[in-house]
PDB file of C-alpha atoms in Angstrom:
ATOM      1  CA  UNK J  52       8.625 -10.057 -26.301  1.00  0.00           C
ATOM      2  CA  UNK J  53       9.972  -8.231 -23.691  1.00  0.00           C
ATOM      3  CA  UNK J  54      13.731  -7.158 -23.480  1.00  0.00           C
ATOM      4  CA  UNK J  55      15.201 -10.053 -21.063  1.00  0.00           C
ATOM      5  CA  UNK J  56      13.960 -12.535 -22.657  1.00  0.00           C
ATOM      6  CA  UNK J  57      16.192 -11.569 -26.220  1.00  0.00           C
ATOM      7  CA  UNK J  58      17.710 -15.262 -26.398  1.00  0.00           C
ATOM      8  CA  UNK J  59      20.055 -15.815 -29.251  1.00  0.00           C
ATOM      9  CA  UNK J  60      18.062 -18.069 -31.183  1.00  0.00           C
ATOM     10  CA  UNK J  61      15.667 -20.906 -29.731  1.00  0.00           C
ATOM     11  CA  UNK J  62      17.350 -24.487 -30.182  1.00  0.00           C
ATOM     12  CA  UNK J  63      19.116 -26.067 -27.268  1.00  0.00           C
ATOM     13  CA  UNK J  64      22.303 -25.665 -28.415  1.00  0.00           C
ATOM     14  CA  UNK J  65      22.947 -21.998 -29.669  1.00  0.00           C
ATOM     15  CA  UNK J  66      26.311 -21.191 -28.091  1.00  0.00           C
ATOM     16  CA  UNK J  67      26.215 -17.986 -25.484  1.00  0.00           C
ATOM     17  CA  UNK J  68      27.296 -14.316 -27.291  1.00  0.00           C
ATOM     18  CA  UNK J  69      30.989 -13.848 -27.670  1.00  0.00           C
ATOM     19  CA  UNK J  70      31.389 -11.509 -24.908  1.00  0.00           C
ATOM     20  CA  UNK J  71      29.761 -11.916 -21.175  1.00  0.00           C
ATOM     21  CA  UNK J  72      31.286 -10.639 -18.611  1.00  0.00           C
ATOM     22  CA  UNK J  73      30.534 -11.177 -14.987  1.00  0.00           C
ATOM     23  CA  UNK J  74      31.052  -9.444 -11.728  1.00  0.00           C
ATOM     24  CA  UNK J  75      30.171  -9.842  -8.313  1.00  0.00           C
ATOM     25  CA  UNK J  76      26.991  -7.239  -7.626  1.00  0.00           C
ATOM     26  CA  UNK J  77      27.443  -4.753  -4.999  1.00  0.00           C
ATOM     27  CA  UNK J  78      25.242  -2.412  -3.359  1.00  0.00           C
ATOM     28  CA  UNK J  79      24.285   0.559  -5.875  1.00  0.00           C
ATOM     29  CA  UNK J  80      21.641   2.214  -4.327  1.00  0.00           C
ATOM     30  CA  UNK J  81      22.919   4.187  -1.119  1.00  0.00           C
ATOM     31  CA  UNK J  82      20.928   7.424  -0.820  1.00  0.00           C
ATOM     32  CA  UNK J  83      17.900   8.477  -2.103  1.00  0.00           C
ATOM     33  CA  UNK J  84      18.630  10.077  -4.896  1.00  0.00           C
ATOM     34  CA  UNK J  85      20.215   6.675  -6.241  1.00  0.00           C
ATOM     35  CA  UNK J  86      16.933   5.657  -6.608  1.00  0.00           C
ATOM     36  CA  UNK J  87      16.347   8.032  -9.767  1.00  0.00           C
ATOM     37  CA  UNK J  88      19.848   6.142 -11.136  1.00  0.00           C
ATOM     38  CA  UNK J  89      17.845   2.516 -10.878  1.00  0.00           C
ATOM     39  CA  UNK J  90      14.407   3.846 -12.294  1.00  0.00           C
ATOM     40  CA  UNK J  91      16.299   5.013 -15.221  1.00  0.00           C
ATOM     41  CA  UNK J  92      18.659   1.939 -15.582  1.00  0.00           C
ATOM     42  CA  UNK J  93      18.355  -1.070 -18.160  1.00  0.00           C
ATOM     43  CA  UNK J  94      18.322  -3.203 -14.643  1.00  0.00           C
ATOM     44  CA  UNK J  95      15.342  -1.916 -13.815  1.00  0.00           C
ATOM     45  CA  UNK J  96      13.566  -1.884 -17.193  1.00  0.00           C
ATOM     46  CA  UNK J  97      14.950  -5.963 -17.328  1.00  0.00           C
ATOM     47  CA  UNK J  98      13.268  -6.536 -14.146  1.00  0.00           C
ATOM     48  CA  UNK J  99      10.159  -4.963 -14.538  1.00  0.00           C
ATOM     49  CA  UNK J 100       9.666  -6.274 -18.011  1.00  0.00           C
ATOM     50  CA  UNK J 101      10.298  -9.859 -16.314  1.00  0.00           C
ATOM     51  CA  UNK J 102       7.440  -9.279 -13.688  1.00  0.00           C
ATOM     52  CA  UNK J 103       5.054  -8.236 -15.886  1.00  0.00           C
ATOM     53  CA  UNK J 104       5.905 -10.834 -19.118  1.00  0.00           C
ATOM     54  CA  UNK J 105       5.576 -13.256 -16.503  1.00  0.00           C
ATOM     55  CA  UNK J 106       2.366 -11.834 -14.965  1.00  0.00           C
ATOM     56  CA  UNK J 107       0.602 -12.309 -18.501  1.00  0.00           C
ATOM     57  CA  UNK J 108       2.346 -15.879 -18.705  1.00  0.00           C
ATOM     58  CA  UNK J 109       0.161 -17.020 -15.724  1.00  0.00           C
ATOM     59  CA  UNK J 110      -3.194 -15.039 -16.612  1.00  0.00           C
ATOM     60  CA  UNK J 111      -6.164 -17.633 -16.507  1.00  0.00           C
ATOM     61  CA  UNK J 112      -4.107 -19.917 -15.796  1.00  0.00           C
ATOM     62  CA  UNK J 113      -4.792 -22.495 -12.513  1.00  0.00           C
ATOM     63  CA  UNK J 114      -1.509 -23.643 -10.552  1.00  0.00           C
ATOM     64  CA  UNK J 115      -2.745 -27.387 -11.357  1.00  0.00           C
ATOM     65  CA  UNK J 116      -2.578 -27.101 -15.226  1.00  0.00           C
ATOM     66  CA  UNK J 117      -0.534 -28.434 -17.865  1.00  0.00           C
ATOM     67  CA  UNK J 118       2.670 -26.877 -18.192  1.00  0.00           C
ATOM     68  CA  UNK J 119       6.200 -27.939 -19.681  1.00  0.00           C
ATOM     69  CA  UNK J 120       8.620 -28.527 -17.065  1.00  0.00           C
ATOM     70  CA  UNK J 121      12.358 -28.249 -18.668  1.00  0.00           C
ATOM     71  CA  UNK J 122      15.703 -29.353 -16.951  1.00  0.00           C
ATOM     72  CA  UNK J 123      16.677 -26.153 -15.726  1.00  0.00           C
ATOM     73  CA  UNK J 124      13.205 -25.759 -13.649  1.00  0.00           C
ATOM     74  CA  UNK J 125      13.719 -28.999 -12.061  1.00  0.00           C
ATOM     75  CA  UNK J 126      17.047 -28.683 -11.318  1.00  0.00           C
ATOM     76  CA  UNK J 127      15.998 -24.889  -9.338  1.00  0.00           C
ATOM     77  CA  UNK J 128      13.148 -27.562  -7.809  1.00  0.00           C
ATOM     78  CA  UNK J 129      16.206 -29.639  -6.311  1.00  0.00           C
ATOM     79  CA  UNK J 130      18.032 -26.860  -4.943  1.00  0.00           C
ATOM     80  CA  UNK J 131      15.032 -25.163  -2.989  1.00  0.00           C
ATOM     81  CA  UNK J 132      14.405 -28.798  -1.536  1.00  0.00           C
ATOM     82  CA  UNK J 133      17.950 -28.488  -0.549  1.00  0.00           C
ATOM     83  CA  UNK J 134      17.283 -25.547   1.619  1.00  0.00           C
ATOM     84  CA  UNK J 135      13.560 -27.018   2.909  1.00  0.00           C
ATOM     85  CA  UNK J 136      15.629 -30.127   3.638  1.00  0.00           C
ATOM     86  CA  UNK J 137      18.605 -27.955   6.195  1.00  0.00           C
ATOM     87  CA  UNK J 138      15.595 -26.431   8.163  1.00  0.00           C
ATOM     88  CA  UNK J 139      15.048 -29.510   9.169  1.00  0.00           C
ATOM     89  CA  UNK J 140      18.542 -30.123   9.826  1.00  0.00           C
ATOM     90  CA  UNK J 141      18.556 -27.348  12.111  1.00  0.00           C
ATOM     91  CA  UNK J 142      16.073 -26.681  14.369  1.00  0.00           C
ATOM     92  CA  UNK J 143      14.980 -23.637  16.266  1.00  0.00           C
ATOM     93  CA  UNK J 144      17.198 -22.995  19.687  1.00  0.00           C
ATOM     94  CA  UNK J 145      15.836 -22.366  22.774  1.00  0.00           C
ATOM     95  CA  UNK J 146      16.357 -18.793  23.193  1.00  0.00           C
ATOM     96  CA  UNK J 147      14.633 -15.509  26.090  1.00  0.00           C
ATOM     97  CA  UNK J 148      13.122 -13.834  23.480  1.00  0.00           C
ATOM     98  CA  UNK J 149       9.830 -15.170  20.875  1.00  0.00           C
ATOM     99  CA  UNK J 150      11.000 -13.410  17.461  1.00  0.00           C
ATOM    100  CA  UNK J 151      14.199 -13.906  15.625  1.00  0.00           C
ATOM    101  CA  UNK J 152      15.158 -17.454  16.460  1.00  0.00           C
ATOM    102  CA  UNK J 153      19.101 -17.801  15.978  1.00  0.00           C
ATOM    103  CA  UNK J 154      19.184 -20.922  14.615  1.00  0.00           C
ATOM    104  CA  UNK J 155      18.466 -18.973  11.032  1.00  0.00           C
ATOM    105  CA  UNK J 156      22.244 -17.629  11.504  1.00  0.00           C
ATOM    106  CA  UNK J 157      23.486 -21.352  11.587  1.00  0.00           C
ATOM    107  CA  UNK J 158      21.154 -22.336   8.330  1.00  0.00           C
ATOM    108  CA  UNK J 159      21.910 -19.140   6.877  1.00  0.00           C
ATOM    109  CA  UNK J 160      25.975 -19.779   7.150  1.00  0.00           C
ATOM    110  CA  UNK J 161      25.343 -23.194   5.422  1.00  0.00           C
ATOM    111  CA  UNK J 162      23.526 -21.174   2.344  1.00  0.00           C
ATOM    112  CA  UNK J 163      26.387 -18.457   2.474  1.00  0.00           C
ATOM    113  CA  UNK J 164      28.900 -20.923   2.080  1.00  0.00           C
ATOM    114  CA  UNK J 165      27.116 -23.398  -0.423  1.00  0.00           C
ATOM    115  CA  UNK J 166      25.471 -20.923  -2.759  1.00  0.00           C
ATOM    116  CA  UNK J 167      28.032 -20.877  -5.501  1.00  0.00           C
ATOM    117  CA  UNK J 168      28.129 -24.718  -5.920  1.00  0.00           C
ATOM    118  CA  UNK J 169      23.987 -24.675  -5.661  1.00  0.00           C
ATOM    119  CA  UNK J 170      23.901 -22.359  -8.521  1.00  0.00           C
ATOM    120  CA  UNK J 171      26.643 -24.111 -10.953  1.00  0.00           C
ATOM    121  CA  UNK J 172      24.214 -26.857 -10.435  1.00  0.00           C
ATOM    122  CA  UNK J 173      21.896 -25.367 -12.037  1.00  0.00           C
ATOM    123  CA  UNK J 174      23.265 -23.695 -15.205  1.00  0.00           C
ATOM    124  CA  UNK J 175      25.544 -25.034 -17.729  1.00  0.00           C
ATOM    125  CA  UNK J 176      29.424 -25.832 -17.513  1.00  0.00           C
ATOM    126  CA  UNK J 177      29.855 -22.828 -20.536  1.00  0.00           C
ATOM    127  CA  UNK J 178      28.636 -20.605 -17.940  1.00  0.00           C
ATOM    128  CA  UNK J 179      29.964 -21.326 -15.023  1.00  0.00           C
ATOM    129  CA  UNK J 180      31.830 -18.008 -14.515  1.00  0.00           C
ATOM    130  CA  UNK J 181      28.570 -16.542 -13.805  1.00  0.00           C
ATOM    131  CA  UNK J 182      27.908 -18.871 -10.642  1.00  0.00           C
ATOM    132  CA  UNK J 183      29.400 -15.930  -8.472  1.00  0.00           C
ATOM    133  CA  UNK J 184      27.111 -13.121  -9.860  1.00  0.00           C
ATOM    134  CA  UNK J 185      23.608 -15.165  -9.866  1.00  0.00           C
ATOM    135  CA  UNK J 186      24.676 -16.534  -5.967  1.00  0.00           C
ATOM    136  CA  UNK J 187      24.694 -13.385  -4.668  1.00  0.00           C
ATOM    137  CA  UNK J 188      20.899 -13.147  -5.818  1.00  0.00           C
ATOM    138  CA  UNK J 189      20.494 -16.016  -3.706  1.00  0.00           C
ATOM    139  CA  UNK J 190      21.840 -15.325  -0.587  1.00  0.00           C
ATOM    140  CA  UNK J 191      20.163 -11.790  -0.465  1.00  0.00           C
ATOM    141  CA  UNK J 192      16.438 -13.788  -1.375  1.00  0.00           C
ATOM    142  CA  UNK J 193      15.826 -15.675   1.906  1.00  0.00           C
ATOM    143  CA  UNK J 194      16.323 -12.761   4.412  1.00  0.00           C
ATOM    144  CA  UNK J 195      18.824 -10.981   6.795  1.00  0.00           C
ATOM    145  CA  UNK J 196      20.680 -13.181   9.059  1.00  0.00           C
ATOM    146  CA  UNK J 197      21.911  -9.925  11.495  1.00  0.00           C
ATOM    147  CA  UNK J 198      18.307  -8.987  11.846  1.00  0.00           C
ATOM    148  CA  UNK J 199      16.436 -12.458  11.058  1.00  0.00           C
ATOM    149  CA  UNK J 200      13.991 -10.808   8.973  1.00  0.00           C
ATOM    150  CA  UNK J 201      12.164 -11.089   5.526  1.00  0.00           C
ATOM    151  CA  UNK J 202      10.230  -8.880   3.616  1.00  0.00           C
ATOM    152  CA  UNK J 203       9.960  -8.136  -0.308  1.00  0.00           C
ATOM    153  CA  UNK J 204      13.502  -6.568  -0.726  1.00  0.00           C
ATOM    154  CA  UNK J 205      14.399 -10.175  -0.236  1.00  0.00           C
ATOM    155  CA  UNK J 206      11.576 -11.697  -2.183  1.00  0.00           C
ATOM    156  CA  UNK J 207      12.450  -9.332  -5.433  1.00  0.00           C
ATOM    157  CA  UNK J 208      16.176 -10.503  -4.947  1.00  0.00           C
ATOM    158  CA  UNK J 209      14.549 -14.397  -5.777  1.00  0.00           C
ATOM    159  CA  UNK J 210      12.944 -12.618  -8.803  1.00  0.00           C
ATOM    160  CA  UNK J 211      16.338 -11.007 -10.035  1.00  0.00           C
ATOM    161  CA  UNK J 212      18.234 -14.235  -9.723  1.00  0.00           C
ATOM    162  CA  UNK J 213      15.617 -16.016 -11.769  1.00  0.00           C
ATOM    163  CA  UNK J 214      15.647 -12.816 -14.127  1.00  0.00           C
ATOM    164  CA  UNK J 215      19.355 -13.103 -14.493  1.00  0.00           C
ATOM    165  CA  UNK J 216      19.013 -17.170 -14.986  1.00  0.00           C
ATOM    166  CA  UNK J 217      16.243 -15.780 -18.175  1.00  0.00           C
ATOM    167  CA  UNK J 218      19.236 -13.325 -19.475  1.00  0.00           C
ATOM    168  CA  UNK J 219      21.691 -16.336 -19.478  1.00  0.00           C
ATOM    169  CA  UNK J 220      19.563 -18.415 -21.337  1.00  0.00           C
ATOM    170  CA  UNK J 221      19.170 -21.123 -18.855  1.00  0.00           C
ATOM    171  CA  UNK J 222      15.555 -19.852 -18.523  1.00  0.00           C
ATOM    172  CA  UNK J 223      13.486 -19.967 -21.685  1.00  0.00           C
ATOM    173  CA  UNK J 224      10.787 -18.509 -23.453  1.00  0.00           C
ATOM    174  CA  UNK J 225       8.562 -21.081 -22.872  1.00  0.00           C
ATOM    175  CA  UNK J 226       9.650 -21.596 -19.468  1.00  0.00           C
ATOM    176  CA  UNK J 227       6.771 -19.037 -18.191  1.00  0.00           C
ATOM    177  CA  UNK J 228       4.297 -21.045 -16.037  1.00  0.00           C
ATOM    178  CA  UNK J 229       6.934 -23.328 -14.660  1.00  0.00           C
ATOM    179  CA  UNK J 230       8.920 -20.119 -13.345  1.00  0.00           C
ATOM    180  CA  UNK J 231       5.842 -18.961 -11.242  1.00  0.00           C
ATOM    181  CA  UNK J 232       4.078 -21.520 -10.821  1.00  0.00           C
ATOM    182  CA  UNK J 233       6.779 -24.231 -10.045  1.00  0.00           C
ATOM    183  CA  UNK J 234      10.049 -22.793  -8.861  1.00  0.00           C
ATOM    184  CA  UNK J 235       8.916 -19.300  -7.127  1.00  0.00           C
ATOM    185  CA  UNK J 236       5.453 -20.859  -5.508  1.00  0.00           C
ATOM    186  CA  UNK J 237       8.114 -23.877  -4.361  1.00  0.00           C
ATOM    187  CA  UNK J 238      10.304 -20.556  -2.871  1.00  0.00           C
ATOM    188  CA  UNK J 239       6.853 -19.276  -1.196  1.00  0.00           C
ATOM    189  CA  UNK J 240       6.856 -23.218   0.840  1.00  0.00           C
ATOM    190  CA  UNK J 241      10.160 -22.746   2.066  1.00  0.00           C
ATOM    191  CA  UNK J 242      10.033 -18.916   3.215  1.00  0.00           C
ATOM    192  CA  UNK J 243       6.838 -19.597   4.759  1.00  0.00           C
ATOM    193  CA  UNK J 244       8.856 -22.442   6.296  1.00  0.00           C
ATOM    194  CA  UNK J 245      11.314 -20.365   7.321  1.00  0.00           C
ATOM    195  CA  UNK J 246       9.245 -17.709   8.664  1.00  0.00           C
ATOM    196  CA  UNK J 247       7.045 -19.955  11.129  1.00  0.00           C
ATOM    197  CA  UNK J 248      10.430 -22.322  12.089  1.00  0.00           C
ATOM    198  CA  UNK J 249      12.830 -19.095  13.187  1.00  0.00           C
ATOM    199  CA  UNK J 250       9.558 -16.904  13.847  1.00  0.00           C
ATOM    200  CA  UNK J 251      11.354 -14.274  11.528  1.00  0.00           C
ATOM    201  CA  UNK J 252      10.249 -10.635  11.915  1.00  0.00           C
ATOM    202  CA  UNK J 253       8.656  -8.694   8.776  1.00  0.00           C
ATOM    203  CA  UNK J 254      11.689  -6.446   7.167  1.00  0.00           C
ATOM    204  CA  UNK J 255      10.362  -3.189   6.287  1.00  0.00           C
ATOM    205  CA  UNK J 256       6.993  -4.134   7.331  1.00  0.00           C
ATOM    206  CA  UNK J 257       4.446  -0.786   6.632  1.00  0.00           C
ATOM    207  CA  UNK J 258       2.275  -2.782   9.339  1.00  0.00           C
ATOM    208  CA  UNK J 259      -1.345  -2.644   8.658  1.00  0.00           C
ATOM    209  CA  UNK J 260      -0.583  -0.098   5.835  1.00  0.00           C
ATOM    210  CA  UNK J 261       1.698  -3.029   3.698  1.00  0.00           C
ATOM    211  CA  UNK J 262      -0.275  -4.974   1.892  1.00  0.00           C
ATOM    212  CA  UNK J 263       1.632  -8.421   3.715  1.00  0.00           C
ATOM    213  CA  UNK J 264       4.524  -8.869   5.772  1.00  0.00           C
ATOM    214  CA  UNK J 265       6.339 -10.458   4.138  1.00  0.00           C
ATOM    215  CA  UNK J 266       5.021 -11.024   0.103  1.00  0.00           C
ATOM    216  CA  UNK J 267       4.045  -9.162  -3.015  1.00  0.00           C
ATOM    217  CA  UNK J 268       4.543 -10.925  -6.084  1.00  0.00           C
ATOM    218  CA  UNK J 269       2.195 -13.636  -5.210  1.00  0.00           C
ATOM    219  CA  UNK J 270      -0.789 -11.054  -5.129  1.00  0.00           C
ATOM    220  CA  UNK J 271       0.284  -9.724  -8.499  1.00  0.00           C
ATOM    221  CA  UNK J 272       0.602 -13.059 -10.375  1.00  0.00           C
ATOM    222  CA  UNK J 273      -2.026 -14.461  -8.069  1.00  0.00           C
ATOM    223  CA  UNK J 274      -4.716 -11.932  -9.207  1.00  0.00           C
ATOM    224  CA  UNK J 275      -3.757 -12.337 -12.795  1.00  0.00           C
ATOM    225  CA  UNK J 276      -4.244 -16.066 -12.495  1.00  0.00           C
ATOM    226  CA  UNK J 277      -7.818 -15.041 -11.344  1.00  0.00           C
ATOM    227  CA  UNK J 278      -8.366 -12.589 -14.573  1.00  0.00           C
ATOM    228  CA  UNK J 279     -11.843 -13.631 -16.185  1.00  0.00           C
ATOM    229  CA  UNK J 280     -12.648 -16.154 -13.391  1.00  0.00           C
ATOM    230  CA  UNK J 281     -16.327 -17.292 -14.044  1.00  0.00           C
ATOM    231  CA  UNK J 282     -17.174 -17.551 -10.597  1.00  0.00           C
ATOM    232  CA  UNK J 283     -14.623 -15.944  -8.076  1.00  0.00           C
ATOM    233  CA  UNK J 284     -14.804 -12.269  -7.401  1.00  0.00           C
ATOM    234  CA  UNK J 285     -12.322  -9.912  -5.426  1.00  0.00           C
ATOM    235  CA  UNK J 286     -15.203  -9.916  -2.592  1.00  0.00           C
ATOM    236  CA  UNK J 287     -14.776 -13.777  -2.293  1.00  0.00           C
ATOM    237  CA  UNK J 288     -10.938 -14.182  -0.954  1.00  0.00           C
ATOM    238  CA  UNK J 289     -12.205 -12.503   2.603  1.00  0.00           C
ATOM    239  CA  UNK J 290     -14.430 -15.706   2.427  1.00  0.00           C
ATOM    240  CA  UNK J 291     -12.546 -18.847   4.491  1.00  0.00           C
ATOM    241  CA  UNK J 292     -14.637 -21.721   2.978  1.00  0.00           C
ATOM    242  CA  UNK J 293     -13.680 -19.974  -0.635  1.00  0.00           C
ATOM    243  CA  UNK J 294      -9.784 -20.376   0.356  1.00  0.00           C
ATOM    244  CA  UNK J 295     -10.218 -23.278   1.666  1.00  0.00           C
ATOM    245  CA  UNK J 296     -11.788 -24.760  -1.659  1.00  0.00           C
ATOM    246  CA  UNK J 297      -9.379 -23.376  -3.883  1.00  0.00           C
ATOM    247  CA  UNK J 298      -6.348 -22.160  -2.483  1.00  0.00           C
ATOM    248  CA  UNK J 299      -4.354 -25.135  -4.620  1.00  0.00           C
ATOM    249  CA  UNK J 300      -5.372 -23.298  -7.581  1.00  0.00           C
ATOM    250  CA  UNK J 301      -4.690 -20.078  -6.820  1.00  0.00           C
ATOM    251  CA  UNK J 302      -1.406 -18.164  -5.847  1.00  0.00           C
ATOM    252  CA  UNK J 303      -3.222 -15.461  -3.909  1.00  0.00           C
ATOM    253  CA  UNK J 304      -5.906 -17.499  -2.060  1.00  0.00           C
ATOM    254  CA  UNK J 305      -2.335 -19.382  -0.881  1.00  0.00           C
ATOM    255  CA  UNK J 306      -1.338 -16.229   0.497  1.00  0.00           C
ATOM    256  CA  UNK J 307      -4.364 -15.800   2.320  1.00  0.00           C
ATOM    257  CA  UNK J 308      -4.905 -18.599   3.941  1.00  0.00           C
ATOM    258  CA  UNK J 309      -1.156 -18.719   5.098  1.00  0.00           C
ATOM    259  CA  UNK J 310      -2.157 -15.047   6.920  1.00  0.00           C
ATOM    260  CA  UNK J 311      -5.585 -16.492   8.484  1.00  0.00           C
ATOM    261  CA  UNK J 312      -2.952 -19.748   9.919  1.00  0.00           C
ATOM    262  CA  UNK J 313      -0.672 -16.711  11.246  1.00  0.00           C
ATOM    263  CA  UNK J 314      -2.759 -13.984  12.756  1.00  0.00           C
ATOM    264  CA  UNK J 315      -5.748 -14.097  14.693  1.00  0.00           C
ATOM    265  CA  UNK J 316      -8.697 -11.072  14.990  1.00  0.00           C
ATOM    266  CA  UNK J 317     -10.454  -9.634  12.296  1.00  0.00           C
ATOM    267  CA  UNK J 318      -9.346 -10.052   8.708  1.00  0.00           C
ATOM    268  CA  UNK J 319     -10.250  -5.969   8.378  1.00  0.00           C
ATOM    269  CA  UNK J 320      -8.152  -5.069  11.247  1.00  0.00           C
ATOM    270  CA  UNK J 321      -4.770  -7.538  10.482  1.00  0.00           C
ATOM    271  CA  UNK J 322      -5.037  -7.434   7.055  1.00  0.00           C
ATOM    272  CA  UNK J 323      -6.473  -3.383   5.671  1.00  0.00           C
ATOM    273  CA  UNK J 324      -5.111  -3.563   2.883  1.00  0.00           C
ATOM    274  CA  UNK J 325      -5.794  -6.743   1.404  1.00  0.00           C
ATOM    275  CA  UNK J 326      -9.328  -5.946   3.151  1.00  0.00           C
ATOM    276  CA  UNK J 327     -10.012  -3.114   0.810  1.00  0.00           C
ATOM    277  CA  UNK J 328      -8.832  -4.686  -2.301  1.00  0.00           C
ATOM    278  CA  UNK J 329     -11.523  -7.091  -1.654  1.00  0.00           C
ATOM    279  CA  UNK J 330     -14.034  -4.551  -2.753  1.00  0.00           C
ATOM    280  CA  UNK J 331     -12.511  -3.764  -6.150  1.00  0.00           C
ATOM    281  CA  UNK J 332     -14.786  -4.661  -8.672  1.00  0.00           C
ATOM    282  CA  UNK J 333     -12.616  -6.683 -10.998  1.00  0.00           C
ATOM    283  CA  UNK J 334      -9.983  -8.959 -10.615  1.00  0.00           C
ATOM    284  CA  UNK J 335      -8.159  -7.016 -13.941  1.00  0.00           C
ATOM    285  CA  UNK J 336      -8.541  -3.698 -12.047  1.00  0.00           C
ATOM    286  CA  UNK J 337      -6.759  -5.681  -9.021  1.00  0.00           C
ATOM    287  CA  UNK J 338      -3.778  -6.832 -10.936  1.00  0.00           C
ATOM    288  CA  UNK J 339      -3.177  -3.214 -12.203  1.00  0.00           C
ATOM    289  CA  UNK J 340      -3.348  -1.711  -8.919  1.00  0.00           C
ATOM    290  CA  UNK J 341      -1.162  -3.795  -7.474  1.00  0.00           C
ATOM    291  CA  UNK J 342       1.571  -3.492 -10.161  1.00  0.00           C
ATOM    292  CA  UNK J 343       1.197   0.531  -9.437  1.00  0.00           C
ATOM    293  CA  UNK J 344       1.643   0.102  -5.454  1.00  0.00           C
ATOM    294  CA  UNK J 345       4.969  -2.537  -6.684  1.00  0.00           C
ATOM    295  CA  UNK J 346       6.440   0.005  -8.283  1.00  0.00           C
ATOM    296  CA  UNK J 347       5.810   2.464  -5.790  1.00  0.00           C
ATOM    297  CA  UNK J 348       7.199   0.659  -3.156  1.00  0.00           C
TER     298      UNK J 348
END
């Protein structure tokens, strides 16, 4: 099993190794050559390992099956209702201009300043000295509140704070299916929430040569969840009544049918990308693709 996921021992209540230390995470990667620094590092090896462990956890697999929820999962269910629940508590400002509503600055401050307590919420009092580290992950996973925007810098920073919940041992082994499929599709709600409520521009956006505005990781676990489908091909997602029928099932038809609600014109011309990956043959040679272009980008 992959590195991250090295728990000491399985039952509930092996005490954590002797010595963790924690820090607050600052920026490491400044320049470009920093970048050859991460590739190399045991961070990066952690989190790719966790993307991909997880990508064969949810192969097959249907968002509406049987899967074991633990307390942990539920508990990171309660806290993203927490943040769904202060959208509503603050609601887009009248404002000159369409994009970038800055009501997200006023919801944003109340996440700034709640995040630590969120987080010891969720993992256990012999760790709370890591409640400053993982919050950090948090704050930097629902977007930038100078520029109101989102893109998948902020949607890997939701993977690394789960990752880092996994190398704590709150996160377990056999908590797989319930990390996607639960607590990050539960993050998708409330970012496309957040997106259509403060209109939030794409961060990074390649335009019509990104694959989405604002996602990844739903394409990659989506299309493994699709792996040896009897019936639905790559060619089928461009199909609306096909999204329509199964989009509950199916992590990636979720993502498409959120980009048909959000742009208008041809799927070919909004979405290229996506539009040509509709032609691969298999849904296995999809899911590899895609995990080359993530690491690429």
């Amino acid at each position: 099993f992959t590195s991250f996921l090295h728990f000491p021992g399985t039952s509930e209540e092996v005490a954590p190794p002797v010595q963790q230390y924690f820090m607050v995470p600052k920026k490491e990667i400044n320049v470009v050559s920093d970048m050859v620094k991460w590739k190399r590092s045991q961070a990066y090896a952690d989190y790719m390992g966790f993307i991909l462990t997880l990508n064969e956890g949810v192969r097959g697999k249907k968002l509406t099956c049987e899967y074991k929820v633990s307390e942990p999962i539920e508990k990171l269910v309660a806290l993203l209702n927490t943040l769904d629940r202060w959208i509503d508590e603050t609601p887009p400002v009248d404002q000159p201009s369409r994009f970038g509503n800055k009501a997200f600055r006023t919801w944003y401050a109340k996440l700034d300043q709640e995040a630590e307590k969120l987080v010891s919420a969720v993992i256990p009092k012999h760790l709370a000295d890591a409640a400053p580290e993982v919050a950090v992950y948090l704050k930097e996973s629902v977007g930038n509140s100078t520029r109101i925007d989102y893109g998948t810098g902020h949607e890997a920073a939701f993977a690394a704070f789960l990752c880092c919940l996994c190398k704590i041992g709150v996160l377990r082994v056999d908590d797989q299916m319930a990390i996607v499929f639960k607590v990050f599709n539960r993050y998708l709600e409330v970012m496309r929430k957040l997106q259509k409520t403060y209109r939030m521009e794409p961060a990074g956006s390649q335009g019509v040569w990104g694959l989405d505005d604002f996602q990844f990781l739903p394409f990659i676990w989506g299309s493994s969840q699709l792996i040896d489908h009897p019936s639905l091909e790559p060619r089928h997602f461009v199909d609306e009544k096909v999204v329509n029928e199964n989009h509950k099932d199916f992590m990636f038809l979720e993502c498409i049918l959120f980009i048909t609600e959000m742009k208008t014109g041809p799927f070919a011309e909004h979405s290229n990308q996506l539009w040509n990956i509709s032609a691969v043959p298999s849904w296995s040679k999809v899911n590899q693709g895609l995990i080359r272009m993530y690491k690429a980008e």
